[in-house]
Tab-separated table of C-alpha atoms in Angstrom:
chain	number	residue	atom	x	y	z
L	1	MET	CA	-57.665	23.907	-73.820
L	2	PHE	CA	-60.681	25.103	-75.758
L	3	ILE	CA	-63.640	27.483	-75.773
L	4	ILE	CA	-67.032	26.382	-74.461
L	5	THR	CA	-70.224	28.235	-75.358
L	6	CYS	CA	-72.226	28.329	-72.128
L	7	PRO	CA	-75.936	28.294	-73.062
L	8	PHE	CA	-76.475	31.104	-70.525
L	9	CYS	CA	-73.313	33.248	-70.761
L	10	GLY	CA	-71.873	32.630	-74.238
L	11	GLU	CA	-68.281	31.864	-75.243
L	12	ARG	CA	-65.835	31.421	-72.373
L	13	ASP	CA	-62.472	29.751	-71.826
L	14	GLN	CA	-62.600	26.126	-70.707
L	15	SER	CA	-60.734	27.025	-67.504
L	16	GLU	CA	-63.938	28.745	-66.255
L	17	PHE	CA	-65.772	25.411	-66.320
L	18	SER	CA	-65.561	22.188	-64.398
L	19	ALA	CA	-66.165	18.856	-66.091
L	20	GLY	CA	-68.909	16.637	-64.693
L	21	GLY	CA	-68.172	13.483	-66.652
L	22	GLU	CA	-70.385	11.291	-68.814
L	23	ALA	CA	-73.935	12.634	-69.341
L	24	HIS	CA	-77.286	10.842	-69.332
L	25	ILE	CA	-76.387	8.339	-66.620
L	26	ILE	CA	-79.772	8.016	-64.931
L	27	ARG	CA	-79.780	7.799	-61.150
L	28	PRO	CA	-81.626	4.630	-60.144
L	29	LYS	CA	-85.131	5.303	-58.833
L	30	GLN	CA	-85.021	2.420	-56.319
L	31	PRO	CA	-81.388	2.176	-55.157
L	32	THR	CA	-82.239	-0.419	-52.498
L	33	GLU	CA	-83.365	-2.865	-55.177
L	34	LEU	CA	-80.130	-2.742	-57.184
L	35	SER	CA	-77.695	-5.647	-57.204
L	36	ASP	CA	-74.012	-4.969	-56.461
L	37	ASP	CA	-73.257	-5.326	-60.169
L	38	GLU	CA	-75.849	-2.713	-61.089
L	39	TRP	CA	-74.509	-0.330	-58.422
L	40	ALA	CA	-70.964	-0.754	-59.709
L	41	ASP	CA	-72.197	-0.083	-63.224
L	42	PHE	CA	-73.981	3.111	-62.154
L	43	LEU	CA	-71.221	4.406	-59.879
L	44	PHE	CA	-67.978	3.452	-61.597
L	45	MET	CA	-68.234	2.031	-65.118
L	46	ARG	CA	-67.773	4.620	-67.868
L	47	LYS	CA	-67.759	4.554	-71.657
L	48	ASN	CA	-64.638	6.781	-71.729
L	49	ILE	CA	-65.052	7.163	-75.477
L	50	LYS	CA	-62.286	8.189	-77.861
L	51	GLY	CA	-64.490	10.136	-80.230
L	52	VAL	CA	-67.836	11.876	-79.854
L	53	GLN	CA	-68.923	11.814	-76.229
L	54	PHE	CA	-71.921	13.256	-74.348
L	55	GLU	CA	-70.881	14.955	-71.124
L	56	ARG	CA	-71.942	17.359	-68.394
L	57	TRP	CA	-70.191	20.636	-67.649
L	58	ASN	CA	-70.682	23.279	-64.959
L	59	HIS	CA	-69.898	26.968	-65.469
L	60	ALA	CA	-68.145	27.046	-62.073
L	61	HIS	CA	-66.594	30.509	-62.440
L	62	GLY	CA	-69.634	32.034	-64.183
L	63	CYS	CA	-73.360	31.406	-63.838
L	64	ARG	CA	-72.671	28.106	-61.978
L	65	LYS	CA	-75.310	26.312	-64.030
L	66	TRP	CA	-75.015	22.760	-65.343
L	67	PHE	CA	-75.518	21.897	-69.018
L	68	ASN	CA	-74.634	19.208	-71.570
L	69	VAL	CA	-71.906	19.230	-74.199
L	70	ILE	CA	-71.254	16.935	-77.170
L	71	ARG	CA	-67.495	16.881	-77.654
L	72	ASP	CA	-65.054	14.837	-79.717
L	73	THR	CA	-62.468	13.694	-77.171
L	74	SER	CA	-59.950	12.860	-79.888
L	75	ASN	CA	-59.569	16.520	-80.893
L	76	ASP	CA	-61.547	18.490	-78.256
L	77	LYS	CA	-63.918	19.917	-80.915
L	78	ILE	CA	-67.351	20.738	-79.521
L	79	HIS	CA	-70.261	19.646	-81.719
L	80	ALA	CA	-73.199	20.954	-79.685
L	81	VAL	CA	-74.239	22.437	-76.366
L	82	TYR	CA	-77.692	21.946	-74.854
L	83	LYS	CA	-79.422	22.595	-71.560
L	84	MET	CA	-80.119	20.087	-68.806
L	85	GLY	CA	-83.352	18.202	-69.386
L	86	GLU	CA	-83.265	18.802	-73.133
L	87	LYS	CA	-82.873	15.958	-75.581
L	88	PRO	CA	-79.502	15.929	-77.407
L	89	PRO	CA	-79.608	17.354	-80.958
L	90	SER	CA	-80.249	14.438	-83.311
L	91	ASP	CA	-77.564	15.079	-85.967
M	1	MET	CA	-28.079	-15.938	-79.190
M	2	LYS	CA	-27.691	-12.443	-77.825
M	3	ASN	CA	-24.201	-11.158	-77.119
M	4	LYS	CA	-23.765	-10.002	-73.533
M	5	TYR	CA	-23.297	-6.282	-72.949
M	6	SER	CA	-20.167	-5.708	-70.864
M	7	ILE	CA	-17.050	-3.566	-70.631
M	8	ILE	CA	-15.309	-6.114	-72.889
M	9	SER	CA	-18.007	-5.939	-75.586
M	10	LEU	CA	-17.787	-2.149	-75.395
M	11	LEU	CA	-14.013	-2.212	-75.919
M	12	LYS	CA	-14.295	-4.775	-78.701
M	13	ASN	CA	-16.897	-2.753	-80.581
M	14	SER	CA	-14.912	0.453	-80.197
M	15	LEU	CA	-12.248	-1.155	-82.422
M	16	SER	CA	-14.793	-1.306	-85.262
M	17	TYR	CA	-16.062	2.232	-84.581
M	18	HIS	CA	-19.287	0.850	-83.014
M	19	GLU	CA	-20.586	-0.101	-86.460
M	20	ASN	CA	-21.017	-3.830	-85.835
M	21	TRP	CA	-23.202	-4.013	-82.733
M	22	GLN	CA	-25.632	-6.898	-82.875
M	23	GLN	CA	-29.276	-5.951	-83.549
M	24	ALA	CA	-31.000	-5.607	-80.165
M	25	TRP	CA	-34.266	-7.238	-81.249
M	26	ARG	CA	-35.708	-8.722	-84.438
M	27	ASP	CA	-38.471	-7.123	-86.521
M	28	PRO	CA	-40.688	-10.185	-87.130
M	29	GLU	CA	-43.938	-10.537	-89.044
M	30	PRO	CA	-46.752	-11.944	-86.900
M	31	LYS	CA	-47.298	-15.717	-86.894
M	32	LYS	CA	-50.797	-17.116	-87.420
M	33	GLU	CA	-51.162	-18.182	-83.810
M	34	TYR	CA	-49.578	-17.558	-80.397
M	35	ASP	CA	-50.119	-18.978	-76.906
M	36	ALA	CA	-50.612	-15.420	-75.664
M	37	VAL	CA	-50.574	-11.916	-77.152
M	38	ILE	CA	-49.792	-8.762	-75.198
M	39	ILE	CA	-51.413	-5.594	-76.557
M	40	GLY	CA	-49.157	-2.606	-75.894
M	41	GLY	CA	-45.373	-2.422	-76.268
M	42	GLY	CA	-44.607	-0.042	-73.435
M	43	GLY	CA	-42.576	-0.869	-70.359
M	44	HIS	CA	-45.402	-2.769	-68.643
M	45	GLY	CA	-46.296	-4.820	-71.748
M	46	LEU	CA	-42.703	-5.724	-72.580
M	47	ALA	CA	-41.995	-6.582	-68.932
M	48	THR	CA	-45.069	-8.844	-68.949
M	49	ALA	CA	-43.758	-10.677	-72.025
M	50	PHE	CA	-40.269	-10.911	-70.509
M	51	TYR	CA	-41.522	-12.531	-67.285
M	52	LEU	CA	-43.989	-14.786	-69.145
M	53	ALA	CA	-41.046	-16.203	-71.081
M	54	LYS	CA	-38.563	-16.218	-68.208
M	55	LYS	CA	-40.622	-17.393	-65.229
M	56	HIS	CA	-43.559	-19.188	-66.828
M	57	ASN	CA	-41.816	-20.706	-69.860
M	58	MET	CA	-44.360	-19.222	-72.300
M	59	LYS	CA	-42.150	-18.482	-75.297
M	60	ASN	CA	-44.587	-18.701	-78.187
M	61	ILE	CA	-45.969	-15.234	-77.437
M	62	ALA	CA	-46.043	-11.804	-79.062
M	63	VAL	CA	-46.222	-8.157	-78.086
M	64	VAL	CA	-48.150	-6.003	-80.575
M	65	GLU	CA	-47.580	-2.238	-80.531
M	66	LYS	CA	-49.388	0.300	-82.705
M	67	GLY	CA	-46.407	2.675	-82.841
M	68	TRP	CA	-42.854	1.918	-81.783
M	69	ILE	CA	-41.908	0.322	-78.470
M	70	GLY	CA	-41.566	2.706	-75.557
M	71	GLY	CA	-43.086	5.510	-77.665
M	72	GLY	CA	-46.151	5.917	-75.453
M	73	ASN	CA	-46.297	6.853	-71.803
M	74	THR	CA	-43.042	4.975	-71.124
M	75	GLY	CA	-41.286	7.731	-73.050
M	76	ARG	CA	-43.400	10.552	-71.646
M	77	ASN	CA	-43.239	10.199	-67.877
M	78	THR	CA	-41.015	11.934	-65.329
M	79	THR	CA	-39.261	8.639	-64.371
M	80	ILE	CA	-39.893	8.826	-60.625
M	81	ILE	CA	-39.669	5.543	-58.702
M	82	ARG	CA	-40.836	5.159	-55.088
M	83	SER	CA	-42.963	2.843	-52.960
M	84	ASN	CA	-44.137	5.032	-50.052
M	85	TYR	CA	-47.853	4.300	-50.496
M	86	LEU	CA	-50.307	4.314	-47.592
M	87	TRP	CA	-52.319	1.104	-47.799
M	88	ASP	CA	-50.908	-2.398	-47.264
M	89	ALA	CA	-51.986	-3.634	-50.718
M	90	SER	CA	-50.278	-0.708	-52.480
M	91	ALA	CA	-47.184	-0.928	-50.293
M	92	GLY	CA	-46.825	-4.606	-51.246
M	93	LEU	CA	-47.301	-3.899	-54.940
M	94	TYR	CA	-45.002	-0.887	-55.283
M	95	ASP	CA	-42.264	-2.201	-52.998
M	96	HIS	CA	-42.215	-5.462	-54.975
M	97	ALA	CA	-41.488	-3.287	-58.023
M	98	LEU	CA	-38.855	-1.235	-56.197
M	99	LYS	CA	-37.022	-4.413	-55.133
M	100	LEU	CA	-36.983	-5.590	-58.771
M	101	TRP	CA	-35.640	-2.163	-59.867
M	102	GLU	CA	-32.689	-2.615	-57.517
M	103	SER	CA	-31.321	-5.539	-59.552
M	104	LEU	CA	-32.986	-4.867	-62.916
M	105	SER	CA	-29.888	-3.741	-64.845
M	106	GLN	CA	-28.184	-7.056	-63.966
M	107	GLU	CA	-31.304	-9.134	-64.584
M	108	ILE	CA	-31.873	-7.860	-68.124
M	109	ASN	CA	-28.209	-7.057	-68.907
M	110	TYR	CA	-29.150	-3.505	-69.835
M	111	ASN	CA	-28.215	-0.379	-67.910
M	112	VAL	CA	-31.489	1.261	-66.859
M	113	MET	CA	-29.520	3.926	-64.946
M	114	PHE	CA	-31.502	3.351	-61.750
M	115	SER	CA	-30.434	6.099	-59.374
M	116	GLN	CA	-31.535	5.887	-55.723
M	117	ARG	CA	-31.269	9.605	-55.071
M	118	GLY	CA	-34.282	9.686	-52.742
M	119	VAL	CA	-37.767	11.142	-53.090
M	120	MET	CA	-38.886	13.884	-50.739
M	121	ASN	CA	-42.572	14.783	-50.260
M	122	LEU	CA	-43.199	18.247	-48.806
M	123	ALA	CA	-45.877	19.311	-46.322
M	124	HIS	CA	-47.323	22.826	-46.627
M	125	ASN	CA	-50.137	22.871	-44.079
M	126	LEU	CA	-51.142	21.169	-40.851
M	127	GLN	CA	-53.211	18.498	-42.604
M	128	ASP	CA	-50.266	17.682	-44.893
M	129	VAL	CA	-48.086	17.233	-41.786
M	130	ARG	CA	-50.610	14.852	-40.212
M	131	ASP	CA	-51.132	12.888	-43.446
M	132	LEU	CA	-47.444	12.556	-44.258
M	133	LYS	CA	-46.540	11.520	-40.688
M	134	ARG	CA	-49.300	8.914	-40.794
M	135	ARG	CA	-47.948	7.658	-44.108
M	136	THR	CA	-44.413	7.495	-42.695
M	137	HIS	CA	-45.639	5.275	-39.844
M	138	ALA	CA	-47.695	3.101	-42.205
M	139	ASN	CA	-44.681	2.679	-44.515
M	140	ARG	CA	-42.430	1.620	-41.630
M	141	LEU	CA	-44.981	-0.948	-40.439
M	142	ASN	CA	-44.839	-2.404	-43.955
M	143	GLY	CA	-41.042	-2.521	-43.940
M	144	ILE	CA	-40.632	0.394	-46.347
M	145	ASP	CA	-37.983	2.968	-45.509
M	146	ALA	CA	-39.490	6.337	-44.620
M	147	GLU	CA	-38.313	9.301	-42.585
M	148	TRP	CA	-39.994	12.468	-41.355
M	149	LEU	CA	-37.882	15.588	-41.892
M	150	SER	CA	-38.300	18.930	-40.122
M	151	THR	CA	-38.149	22.144	-42.169
M	152	GLU	CA	-34.442	22.510	-41.268
M	153	GLU	CA	-33.738	18.932	-42.323
M	154	VAL	CA	-35.554	19.523	-45.631
M	155	LYS	CA	-33.343	22.550	-46.236
M	156	LYS	CA	-30.232	20.579	-45.348
M	157	PHE	CA	-31.118	17.702	-47.697
M	158	CYS	CA	-32.050	19.994	-50.593
M	159	PRO	CA	-30.573	23.475	-50.026
M	160	ILE	CA	-32.215	25.260	-52.988
M	161	ILE	CA	-35.747	24.932	-51.550
M	162	ASN	CA	-37.159	28.198	-50.241
M	163	THR	CA	-38.041	27.378	-46.621
M	164	SER	CA	-38.876	30.951	-45.622
M	165	PRO	CA	-41.985	31.086	-43.384
M	166	ASN	CA	-43.162	34.107	-45.380
M	167	ILE	CA	-44.122	32.355	-48.618
M	168	ARG	CA	-47.759	31.622	-49.470
M	169	TYR	CA	-47.438	27.878	-48.732
M	170	PRO	CA	-44.459	27.527	-46.368
M	171	VAL	CA	-42.594	24.227	-46.049
M	172	LEU	CA	-43.578	22.711	-42.687
M	173	GLY	CA	-41.535	19.538	-43.150
M	174	GLY	CA	-41.473	16.532	-45.403
M	175	THR	CA	-40.937	12.824	-45.804
M	176	LEU	CA	-37.963	11.118	-47.382
M	177	GLN	CA	-37.673	7.678	-48.945
M	178	ARG	CA	-33.957	7.177	-49.580
M	179	ARG	CA	-34.354	3.975	-51.648
M	180	ALA	CA	-36.547	5.855	-54.123
M	181	GLY	CA	-35.189	7.678	-57.166
M	182	THR	CA	-35.267	7.742	-60.957
M	183	ALA	CA	-34.342	5.560	-63.944
M	184	ARG	CA	-33.813	5.969	-67.681
M	185	HIS	CA	-37.293	5.366	-69.146
M	186	ASP	CA	-36.292	4.360	-72.720
M	187	ALA	CA	-33.723	1.882	-71.424
M	188	VAL	CA	-36.434	0.030	-69.496
M	189	ALA	CA	-38.492	-0.568	-72.658
M	190	TRP	CA	-35.434	-1.400	-74.779
M	191	GLY	CA	-33.917	-3.672	-72.136
M	192	TYR	CA	-37.106	-5.683	-71.646
M	193	ALA	CA	-37.667	-5.885	-75.427
M	194	ARG	CA	-34.139	-7.174	-75.970
M	195	GLY	CA	-34.466	-9.671	-73.111
M	196	ALA	CA	-37.863	-10.942	-74.298
M	197	ASP	CA	-36.689	-11.162	-77.924
M	198	ALA	CA	-33.680	-13.249	-76.852
M	199	MET	CA	-36.092	-15.814	-75.376
M	200	GLY	CA	-38.099	-15.993	-78.604
M	201	VAL	CA	-40.866	-13.446	-77.974
M	202	ASP	CA	-42.013	-11.657	-81.155
M	203	VAL	CA	-42.040	-7.885	-80.609
M	204	ILE	CA	-44.223	-6.588	-83.458
M	205	GLN	CA	-44.194	-2.834	-83.986
M	206	ASN	CA	-46.487	-0.705	-86.189
M	207	CYS	CA	-49.258	-3.227	-85.638
M	208	GLU	CA	-52.485	-1.664	-84.393
M	209	VAL	CA	-55.259	-3.757	-82.878
M	210	LYS	CA	-58.565	-3.182	-84.686
M	211	GLY	CA	-60.805	-5.716	-82.994
M	212	ILE	CA	-61.042	-8.562	-80.519
M	213	LYS	CA	-62.709	-11.720	-81.739
M	214	ARG	CA	-64.808	-13.574	-79.211
M	215	LYS	CA	-66.487	-16.945	-79.309
M	216	GLY	CA	-69.132	-16.855	-76.619
M	217	ASP	CA	-67.414	-16.031	-73.333
M	218	ALA	CA	-63.872	-16.698	-74.540
M	219	VAL	CA	-61.423	-14.848	-76.777
M	220	GLU	CA	-60.346	-16.296	-80.126
M	221	GLY	CA	-57.854	-13.758	-81.371
M	222	ILE	CA	-57.227	-10.192	-82.462
M	223	GLU	CA	-57.761	-8.322	-85.705
M	224	THR	CA	-54.772	-6.109	-86.455
M	225	THR	CA	-53.455	-3.929	-89.267
M	226	LYS	CA	-51.163	-6.897	-90.051
M	227	GLY	CA	-54.004	-9.404	-90.208
M	228	PHE	CA	-55.776	-11.773	-87.827
M	229	ILE	CA	-53.745	-13.361	-85.014
M	230	LYS	CA	-55.224	-16.374	-83.278
M	231	THR	CA	-54.686	-16.714	-79.536
M	232	LYS	CA	-56.436	-17.986	-76.422
M	233	LYS	CA	-54.924	-15.421	-74.044
M	234	ILE	CA	-54.833	-11.656	-74.503
M	235	GLY	CA	-53.143	-9.338	-72.023
M	236	VAL	CA	-54.131	-5.715	-72.553
M	237	VAL	CA	-51.604	-3.127	-71.359
M	238	ALA	CA	-52.791	-0.156	-73.398
M	239	ALA	CA	-52.635	2.605	-70.729
M	240	GLY	CA	-54.744	5.603	-71.821
M	241	HIS	CA	-56.377	3.583	-74.592
M	242	SER	CA	-57.501	0.672	-72.375
M	243	SER	CA	-61.162	1.684	-72.678
M	244	VAL	CA	-60.849	1.669	-76.481
M	245	ILE	CA	-59.681	-1.964	-76.394
M	246	ALA	CA	-62.334	-2.811	-73.776
M	247	ASN	CA	-65.021	-1.449	-76.113
M	248	MET	CA	-63.752	-3.808	-78.846
M	249	ALA	CA	-64.289	-6.726	-76.458
M	250	GLY	CA	-67.694	-5.422	-75.412
M	251	ILE	CA	-66.911	-4.659	-71.779
M	252	ARG	CA	-66.765	-1.432	-69.773
M	253	LEU	CA	-64.024	-0.415	-67.359
M	254	PRO	CA	-64.117	2.066	-64.457
M	255	LEU	CA	-61.629	4.344	-66.218
M	256	GLU	CA	-61.408	7.931	-67.391
M	257	SER	CA	-58.595	8.973	-69.750
M	258	LYS	CA	-57.092	12.394	-69.232
M	259	PRO	CA	-54.099	14.351	-70.537
M	260	LEU	CA	-51.127	14.612	-68.162
M	261	GLN	CA	-48.330	17.047	-68.912
M	262	ALA	CA	-44.641	17.321	-68.207
M	263	LEU	CA	-41.888	19.669	-69.293
M	264	VAL	CA	-38.105	19.901	-69.247
M	265	SER	CA	-35.774	22.872	-69.077
M	266	GLU	CA	-32.509	23.621	-70.800
M	267	PRO	CA	-29.667	21.516	-69.315
M	268	VAL	CA	-27.663	23.014	-66.446
M	269	LYS	CA	-24.984	21.798	-64.031
M	270	PRO	CA	-26.118	19.599	-61.100
M	271	ILE	CA	-28.355	21.749	-58.904
M	272	ILE	CA	-30.942	19.438	-57.350
M	273	ASN	CA	-29.722	16.180	-55.842
M	274	THR	CA	-33.036	14.429	-55.244
M	275	VAL	CA	-36.646	14.236	-56.401
M	276	VAL	CA	-38.938	16.724	-54.646
M	277	MET	CA	-42.702	16.343	-54.800
M	278	SER	CA	-45.271	18.667	-53.368
M	279	ASN	CA	-48.902	17.629	-53.358
M	280	ALA	CA	-50.527	20.738	-51.926
M	281	VAL	CA	-49.109	23.170	-54.483
M	282	HIS	CA	-48.699	20.507	-57.178
M	283	ALA	CA	-45.074	20.839	-58.142
M	284	TYR	CA	-42.559	18.114	-58.598
M	285	VAL	CA	-39.084	18.359	-59.965
M	286	SER	CA	-35.895	16.384	-60.418
M	287	GLN	CA	-32.836	16.723	-62.647
M	288	SER	CA	-32.009	14.285	-65.428
M	289	ASP	CA	-28.478	12.991	-65.949
M	290	LYS	CA	-28.281	15.295	-68.984
M	291	GLY	CA	-28.899	18.232	-66.635
M	292	GLU	CA	-32.443	19.160	-67.602
M	293	LEU	CA	-34.959	19.921	-64.886
M	294	VAL	CA	-37.807	17.428	-65.272
M	295	ILE	CA	-41.070	18.968	-64.103
M	296	GLY	CA	-44.385	17.176	-63.791
M	297	ALA	CA	-47.658	19.075	-64.073
M	298	GLY	CA	-51.156	17.823	-63.271
M	299	THR	CA	-53.923	16.240	-65.305
M	300	ASP	CA	-56.692	18.118	-67.014
M	301	ALA	CA	-59.986	17.544	-65.229
M	302	TYR	CA	-61.852	16.323	-68.333
M	303	VAL	CA	-61.701	13.235	-70.557
M	304	SER	CA	-59.522	13.802	-73.611
M	305	TYR	CA	-57.296	11.744	-75.901
M	306	THR	CA	-55.573	14.765	-77.470
M	307	GLN	CA	-52.097	14.301	-75.901
M	308	ARG	CA	-51.833	18.054	-75.366
M	309	GLY	CA	-53.158	19.363	-72.076
M	310	SER	CA	-54.141	22.883	-71.047
M	311	HIS	CA	-51.828	25.837	-70.650
M	312	ASP	CA	-53.314	26.900	-67.296
M	313	VAL	CA	-52.246	23.551	-65.777
M	314	VAL	CA	-48.606	24.137	-66.746
M	315	GLU	CA	-48.842	27.744	-65.582
M	316	GLY	CA	-50.114	26.670	-62.150
M	317	THR	CA	-47.269	24.177	-61.738
M	318	LEU	CA	-44.615	26.690	-62.760
M	319	LYS	CA	-45.962	29.286	-60.304
M	320	ALA	CA	-45.553	26.749	-57.496
M	321	ILE	CA	-42.076	25.744	-58.736
M	322	LEU	CA	-40.937	29.371	-58.771
M	323	GLU	CA	-42.136	30.055	-55.249
M	324	LEU	CA	-40.414	26.941	-53.905
M	325	TYR	CA	-37.252	27.404	-56.007
M	326	PRO	CA	-36.639	31.115	-56.712
M	327	ILE	CA	-33.241	30.068	-58.168
M	328	PHE	CA	-35.080	28.686	-61.247
M	329	SER	CA	-36.667	32.033	-62.138
M	330	ARG	CA	-34.570	32.570	-65.274
M	331	MET	CA	-34.483	28.966	-66.494
M	332	LYS	CA	-35.840	28.423	-69.979
M	333	MET	CA	-38.145	25.523	-70.719
M	334	LEU	CA	-37.153	23.468	-73.761
M	335	ARG	CA	-39.995	21.040	-74.287
M	336	GLN	CA	-43.538	20.393	-73.072
M	337	TRP	CA	-45.685	17.382	-73.888
M	338	GLY	CA	-48.797	15.493	-72.837
M	339	GLY	CA	-49.688	11.845	-72.527
M	340	ILE	CA	-53.022	10.149	-71.898
M	341	VAL	CA	-53.395	8.477	-68.505
M	342	ASP	CA	-56.201	6.126	-67.510
M	343	ILE	CA	-57.409	6.827	-63.993
M	344	CYS	CA	-59.486	4.547	-61.749
M	345	PRO	CA	-61.991	6.022	-59.272
M	346	ASP	CA	-59.722	4.923	-56.386
M	347	ALA	CA	-56.459	5.960	-58.100
M	348	SER	CA	-55.146	2.380	-57.911
M	349	PRO	CA	-54.420	0.102	-60.864
M	350	ILE	CA	-56.292	-2.941	-62.179
M	351	ILE	CA	-54.224	-6.116	-62.785
M	352	SER	CA	-56.938	-8.627	-63.315
M	353	LYS	CA	-58.889	-11.286	-65.144
M	354	THR	CA	-62.164	-10.144	-66.683
M	355	SER	CA	-65.598	-11.672	-67.226
M	356	ILE	CA	-64.317	-12.893	-70.617
M	357	LYS	CA	-62.187	-16.044	-70.540
M	358	GLY	CA	-58.645	-15.398	-71.692
M	359	LEU	CA	-58.912	-11.610	-71.558
M	360	TYR	CA	-56.744	-9.876	-68.964
M	361	PHE	CA	-56.337	-6.176	-68.228
M	362	ASN	CA	-53.432	-4.296	-66.699
M	363	CYS	CA	-54.567	-0.674	-66.595
M	364	GLY	CA	-55.649	2.252	-64.446
M	365	TRP	CA	-52.105	3.227	-63.425
M	366	GLY	CA	-53.128	6.865	-63.778
M	367	THR	CA	-50.309	9.325	-63.265
M	368	GLY	CA	-47.877	6.899	-61.621
M	369	GLY	CA	-47.306	3.735	-63.627
M	370	PHE	CA	-43.623	4.013	-64.523
M	371	LYS	CA	-42.399	3.231	-61.002
M	372	ALA	CA	-44.274	-0.070	-61.050
M	373	THR	CA	-43.014	-1.324	-64.433
M	374	PRO	CA	-41.039	-4.428	-63.320
M	375	GLY	CA	-43.527	-5.408	-60.601
M	376	SER	CA	-46.518	-4.835	-62.845
M	377	GLY	CA	-45.014	-7.026	-65.577
M	378	ASP	CA	-44.056	-9.774	-63.124
M	379	LEU	CA	-47.501	-9.925	-61.472
M	380	PHE	CA	-49.436	-9.589	-64.734
M	381	ALA	CA	-47.381	-12.436	-66.232
M	382	HIS	CA	-48.261	-14.562	-63.183
M	383	THR	CA	-51.957	-13.694	-63.583
M	384	ILE	CA	-51.974	-14.581	-67.311
M	385	ALA	CA	-49.940	-17.789	-66.952
M	386	ASN	CA	-51.933	-19.193	-64.007
M	387	ASP	CA	-55.309	-17.612	-64.766
M	388	GLU	CA	-55.176	-16.539	-61.117
M	389	PRO	CA	-53.706	-13.421	-59.503
M	390	HIS	CA	-50.525	-13.463	-57.426
M	391	SER	CA	-51.145	-12.646	-53.744
M	392	LEU	CA	-49.568	-9.202	-54.345
M	393	ASN	CA	-52.085	-8.176	-57.024
M	394	ALA	CA	-55.163	-10.009	-55.707
M	395	ALA	CA	-56.481	-6.763	-54.195
M	396	PHE	CA	-56.182	-5.041	-57.580
M	397	ASN	CA	-58.870	-7.121	-59.269
M	398	ILE	CA	-61.642	-5.557	-61.305
M	399	ASN	CA	-64.313	-6.896	-58.941
M	400	ARG	CA	-63.319	-4.475	-56.215
M	401	PHE	CA	-65.647	-1.952	-57.851
M	402	VAL	CA	-68.519	-4.375	-57.269
M	403	SER	CA	-67.542	-5.556	-53.780
M	404	GLY	CA	-66.639	-2.030	-52.648
M	405	ASP	CA	-63.200	-3.150	-51.451
M	406	LEU	CA	-61.410	-0.165	-53.008
M	407	VAL	CA	-57.724	0.691	-52.513
M	408	ASP	CA	-58.129	4.421	-52.089
M	409	GLU	CA	-54.771	6.008	-52.830
M	410	HIS	CA	-56.005	9.441	-53.920
M	411	GLY	CA	-54.415	11.261	-50.997
M	412	ALA	CA	-51.429	8.997	-50.504
M	413	ALA	CA	-50.392	8.986	-54.143
M	414	ALA	CA	-48.555	12.176	-53.153
M	415	VAL	CA	-49.755	13.873	-56.309
M	416	ALA	CA	-53.359	14.953	-56.649
M	417	HIS	CA	-55.073	13.275	-59.581
């Protein structure tokens, strides 16, 4: 349970958002050319980091927009929030 | 040599005011090398060590645990045991475990207080009725006891359930597995630890794994807070922290770790005679032998290792509990806690070899691992000893995520993940 600052709406309770999992997993451009191993890697394998993780969130009960969050999964502290398509903050 | 627990040993020790009971297991320092090391001293890890020693004669082995044994998810779950899963592979796996539960107290000479009080799954809408009836038929075809109950039969079996048609999610019926029930979670860990220790297994507590040493495609040993331990076989049974260990070995797993919560009430006289689970409204409840209501809530929908969980999840569960059991409206809750569960995309576990020689994983049990403890340990021990899976866990290999041969138990797990 924590507060997320939506880049469009500001500070809201986490219960307004839905989690979209690990961020920056790039959808393959030519899916037909992937091997089964590469498909499995794209579809199922996750870093599932204990520590600072990059993830996607959706403001489901608000503006319904997607954005990225950098969060420490060991204590739920949010380090940064940035919009889709933007590069993550470097520090 | 371990003394046998019996009514005679109890009487004998009462004469010395129970001050001279033999130590249940040793507290050894790690040796330099073992034939196999199990990472994780919960029920599954200790059971694995027990069956490795008992059935596969591997006695020069160790279990390393970062905290104390049984202090992880073994001590945090709601102790429900059942085997009414939909698919053949799951039915085989969970019923193997249930059969072991039925004679476990005798096998390990430790009372695990296994109580076959039945597990009832409620249906609240037409789709629930169809799904649960289908599951009942599938269970029977696999030789697992299952019954469909009408609303009246549900009320008769558990009279405190509100079966009024006027509630928001009325009870339209349910399934019952009479062989299912509960057990004492701590006793399972302690019993397996004592049994394994008696056969020479080193159970090493307060020993955290810091790294896995590889030589090419094979494992060489583990770095721990108590030094380097050399071994050719590593069995990882680290539940919510499986991905952390996998990262040390340089592999990725199809897991996400999420907080799962449970809570217990103040103790009261016997009021609920069975375990009742309800998927649609997400409420499940039973009563411990101490008299506390044991209530399981859901997982948070995001990855977290915080062992807390969100308040709105508990609130949602308690709303459902109160509508189904108005009699609980003035009960006070004593404790709430969270544990970290590792969930696979198909909500089925992984008991498997990996691409690294000598590295085995037993993980992905998600919200329902306790029920499988004896079976999981038995099959994982077989997999480690033979470097090949047993026929009962062959379907639960890690390659199913490549081949696409998933064991999709999301709906049939009876609790939404």
